[in-house]
Amino acid sequence: MQVRPIRSPTLGPLLLTAALALAACARPGPEQRLRESLQALQAAVEERDADALEGALAEDFIGPGGLDRAGARRLAQASFLRYRHVGVSLGPADVRLRGDRAEVSFTAALTGGSGRLPDAARLYAVRTGWREVEGEWRLVSAEWTPRS
């Protein structure tokens, strides 16, 4: 029995479309990767992991009052020393992509305490700037304002 190739004028484009669809599914798009980076940053804070937090920041990170990358790490470490349990709850993120840069705004509720119940809680309006470098999103700027 001899197997003959299937010849169809529509099969080629169909296979090409299927291959492209599979390739697109293989790697999340820029917005999805950015949201994953934001979730990883949230997890780093909740896990009290200053190394992971610093790793999410760009070398040229800038925050309020000229806070740089090293200063952000020290600020996080001070909070981790003060509170044994740290919680972060993020509101819906408004993502605006602009090529390899993005702006993400959201509200964040931060809690800290020595036991299961928080000793302190605060709500912030947060605006962040991100840059994609070699497929990885890095936080380049952050501003936060306490909300009533």
mmCIF file of C-alpha atoms in Angstrom:
data_model
loop_
_atom_site.group_PDB
_atom_site.id
_atom_site.type_symbol
_atom_site.label_atom_id
_atom_site.label_comp_id
_atom_site.label_asym_id
_atom_site.label_seq_id
_atom_site.Cartn_x
_atom_site.Cartn_y
_atom_site.Cartn_z
ATOM 1 C CA MET A 1 0.000 0.000 0.000
ATOM 2 C CA GLN A 2 1.393 3.322 -1.046
ATOM 3 C CA VAL A 3 0.696 6.529 0.881
ATOM 4 C CA ARG A 4 0.167 9.556 -1.313
ATOM 5 C CA PRO A 5 0.510 13.118 -0.048
ATOM 6 C CA ILE A 6 -2.686 15.092 0.298
ATOM 7 C CA ARG A 7 -2.843 17.917 -2.195
ATOM 8 C CA SER A 8 -5.302 20.593 -1.355
ATOM 9 C CA PRO A 9 -5.152 24.294 -2.225
ATOM 10 C CA THR A 10 -6.620 25.202 1.196
ATOM 11 C CA LEU A 11 -4.582 22.810 3.352
ATOM 12 C CA GLY A 12 -1.327 24.826 3.152
ATOM 13 C CA PRO A 13 -2.807 28.100 4.464
ATOM 14 C CA LEU A 14 -4.766 26.153 7.079
ATOM 15 C CA LEU A 15 -1.611 24.458 8.381
ATOM 16 C CA LEU A 16 0.274 27.763 8.347
ATOM 17 C CA THR A 17 -2.510 29.420 10.327
ATOM 18 C CA ALA A 18 -2.519 26.565 12.837
ATOM 19 C CA ALA A 19 1.276 26.761 13.231
ATOM 20 C CA LEU A 20 1.125 30.527 13.808
ATOM 21 C CA ALA A 21 -1.671 30.112 16.341
ATOM 22 C CA LEU A 22 0.372 27.526 18.245
ATOM 23 C CA ALA A 23 3.416 29.773 18.182
ATOM 24 C CA ALA A 24 1.354 32.669 19.521
ATOM 25 C CA CYS A 25 0.067 30.472 22.333
ATOM 26 C CA ALA A 26 3.569 29.396 23.279
ATOM 27 C CA ARG A 27 4.541 32.753 24.772
ATOM 28 C CA PRO A 28 2.237 35.184 26.547
ATOM 29 C CA GLY A 29 1.860 38.629 25.035
ATOM 30 C CA PRO A 30 3.483 41.758 26.485
ATOM 31 C CA GLU A 31 0.505 42.728 28.662
ATOM 32 C CA GLN A 32 0.199 39.239 30.136
ATOM 33 C CA ARG A 33 3.946 39.163 30.899
ATOM 34 C CA LEU A 34 3.658 42.604 32.491
ATOM 35 C CA ARG A 35 0.761 41.463 34.690
ATOM 36 C CA GLU A 36 2.815 38.408 35.679
ATOM 37 C CA SER A 37 5.730 40.701 36.626
ATOM 38 C CA LEU A 38 3.384 42.781 38.768
ATOM 39 C CA GLN A 39 2.114 39.603 40.479
ATOM 40 C CA ALA A 40 5.702 38.467 41.075
ATOM 41 C CA LEU A 41 6.495 41.828 42.667
ATOM 42 C CA GLN A 42 3.425 41.487 44.902
ATOM 43 C CA ALA A 43 4.525 37.963 45.885
ATOM 44 C CA ALA A 44 8.060 39.187 46.676
ATOM 45 C CA VAL A 45 6.665 41.735 49.123
ATOM 46 C CA GLU A 46 4.294 39.234 50.736
ATOM 47 C CA GLU A 47 7.123 36.685 51.031
ATOM 48 C CA ARG A 48 9.365 39.391 52.504
ATOM 49 C CA ASP A 49 11.947 38.660 49.806
ATOM 50 C CA ALA A 50 14.103 41.771 49.370
ATOM 51 C CA ASP A 51 16.311 40.048 46.753
ATOM 52 C CA ALA A 52 13.333 39.233 44.509
ATOM 53 C CA LEU A 53 11.926 42.729 45.007
ATOM 54 C CA GLU A 54 15.210 44.319 44.006
ATOM 55 C CA GLY A 55 15.451 41.955 41.020
ATOM 56 C CA ALA A 56 12.144 43.314 39.691
ATOM 57 C CA LEU A 57 13.506 46.872 39.691
ATOM 58 C CA ALA A 58 15.419 48.374 36.794
ATOM 59 C CA GLU A 59 18.965 49.571 37.510
ATOM 60 C CA ASP A 60 17.750 53.143 36.997
ATOM 61 C CA PHE A 61 14.612 52.778 39.170
ATOM 62 C CA ILE A 62 13.346 56.022 40.681
ATOM 63 C CA GLY A 63 10.655 56.463 43.302
ATOM 64 C CA PRO A 64 9.260 59.286 45.446
ATOM 65 C CA GLY A 65 11.791 61.760 46.796
ATOM 66 C CA GLY A 66 14.577 60.379 44.600
ATOM 67 C CA LEU A 67 14.294 56.866 46.052
ATOM 68 C CA ASP A 68 16.648 54.640 44.041
ATOM 69 C CA ARG A 69 16.897 50.873 43.676
ATOM 70 C CA ALA A 70 19.089 50.409 46.770
ATOM 71 C CA GLY A 71 16.851 52.737 48.767
ATOM 72 C CA ALA A 72 13.760 50.765 47.733
ATOM 73 C CA ARG A 73 15.433 47.584 48.956
ATOM 74 C CA ARG A 74 16.310 49.225 52.300
ATOM 75 C CA LEU A 75 12.749 50.534 52.658
ATOM 76 C CA ALA A 76 11.386 47.038 52.069
ATOM 77 C CA GLN A 77 13.878 45.481 54.506
ATOM 78 C CA ALA A 78 12.896 47.990 57.203
ATOM 79 C CA SER A 79 9.230 47.088 56.709
ATOM 80 C CA PHE A 80 10.080 43.373 56.834
ATOM 81 C CA LEU A 81 11.949 43.900 60.125
ATOM 82 C CA ARG A 82 9.055 45.866 61.580
ATOM 83 C CA TYR A 83 6.304 43.456 60.478
ATOM 84 C CA ARG A 84 6.555 39.675 60.587
ATOM 85 C CA HIS A 85 3.540 39.390 58.275
ATOM 86 C CA VAL A 86 3.151 41.686 55.273
ATOM 87 C CA GLY A 87 0.105 41.678 53.023
ATOM 88 C CA VAL A 88 -0.537 43.343 49.668
ATOM 89 C CA SER A 89 -3.916 43.433 47.940
ATOM 90 C CA LEU A 90 -4.008 45.070 44.523
ATOM 91 C CA GLY A 91 -7.062 46.541 42.890
ATOM 92 C CA PRO A 92 -7.672 46.215 39.154
ATOM 93 C CA ALA A 93 -4.646 47.298 37.134
ATOM 94 C CA ASP A 94 -5.040 49.858 34.349
ATOM 95 C CA VAL A 95 -2.306 48.857 31.867
ATOM 96 C CA ARG A 96 -1.212 51.189 29.074
ATOM 97 C CA LEU A 97 1.369 49.710 26.723
ATOM 98 C CA ARG A 98 3.591 51.934 24.586
ATOM 99 C CA GLY A 99 5.992 49.643 22.731
ATOM 100 C CA ASP A 100 8.668 48.477 25.163
ATOM 101 C CA ARG A 101 7.345 50.794 27.895
ATOM 102 C CA ALA A 102 4.175 50.693 29.942
ATOM 103 C CA GLU A 103 2.325 52.538 32.662
ATOM 104 C CA VAL A 104 0.281 50.621 35.208
ATOM 105 C CA SER A 105 -2.015 52.286 37.746
ATOM 106 C CA PHE A 106 -3.865 50.548 40.577
ATOM 107 C CA THR A 107 -4.814 50.806 44.231
ATOM 108 C CA ALA A 108 -2.884 48.827 46.808
ATOM 109 C CA ALA A 109 -3.892 47.925 50.341
ATOM 110 C CA LEU A 110 -0.817 47.207 52.465
ATOM 111 C CA THR A 111 -1.017 45.508 55.830
ATOM 112 C CA GLY A 112 1.608 44.587 58.366
ATOM 113 C CA GLY A 113 1.581 42.878 61.706
ATOM 114 C CA SER A 114 3.357 40.658 64.157
ATOM 115 C CA GLY A 115 0.567 38.082 64.233
ATOM 116 C CA ARG A 116 -2.263 36.880 62.036
ATOM 117 C CA LEU A 117 -4.181 40.148 62.373
ATOM 118 C CA PRO A 118 -2.585 43.311 60.956
ATOM 119 C CA ASP A 119 -1.282 45.973 63.329
ATOM 120 C CA ALA A 120 -1.272 48.515 60.502
ATOM 121 C CA ALA A 121 -3.087 48.984 57.204
ATOM 122 C CA ARG A 122 -3.005 51.675 54.545
ATOM 123 C CA LEU A 123 -4.580 52.191 51.122
ATOM 124 C CA TYR A 124 -2.529 53.794 48.327
ATOM 125 C CA ALA A 125 -3.101 55.025 44.781
ATOM 126 C CA VAL A 126 -0.115 53.719 42.813
ATOM 127 C CA ARG A 127 1.255 54.662 39.404
ATOM 128 C CA THR A 128 4.170 52.685 37.993
ATOM 129 C CA GLY A 129 6.354 52.854 34.910
ATOM 130 C CA TRP A 130 7.815 49.723 33.332
ATOM 131 C CA ARG A 131 10.353 48.930 30.611
ATOM 132 C CA GLU A 132 10.682 45.637 28.753
ATOM 133 C CA VAL A 133 14.259 44.429 28.388
ATOM 134 C CA GLU A 134 14.932 41.138 26.590
ATOM 135 C CA GLY A 135 11.367 39.944 27.184
ATOM 136 C CA GLU A 136 11.388 40.834 30.906
ATOM 137 C CA TRP A 137 9.457 43.748 32.369
ATOM 138 C CA ARG A 138 11.371 45.849 34.927
ATOM 139 C CA LEU A 139 9.909 48.512 37.181
ATOM 140 C CA VAL A 140 11.552 51.861 36.342
ATOM 141 C CA SER A 141 9.410 54.236 38.386
ATOM 142 C CA ALA A 142 6.772 54.226 41.091
ATOM 143 C CA GLU A 143 4.668 56.860 42.797
ATOM 144 C CA TRP A 144 2.244 56.158 45.621
ATOM 145 C CA THR A 145 -0.156 58.443 47.407
ATOM 146 C CA PRO A 146 -2.047 57.548 50.583
ATOM 147 C CA ARG A 147 -5.829 57.423 50.087
ATOM 148 C CA SER A 148 -8.366 58.199 52.720
#
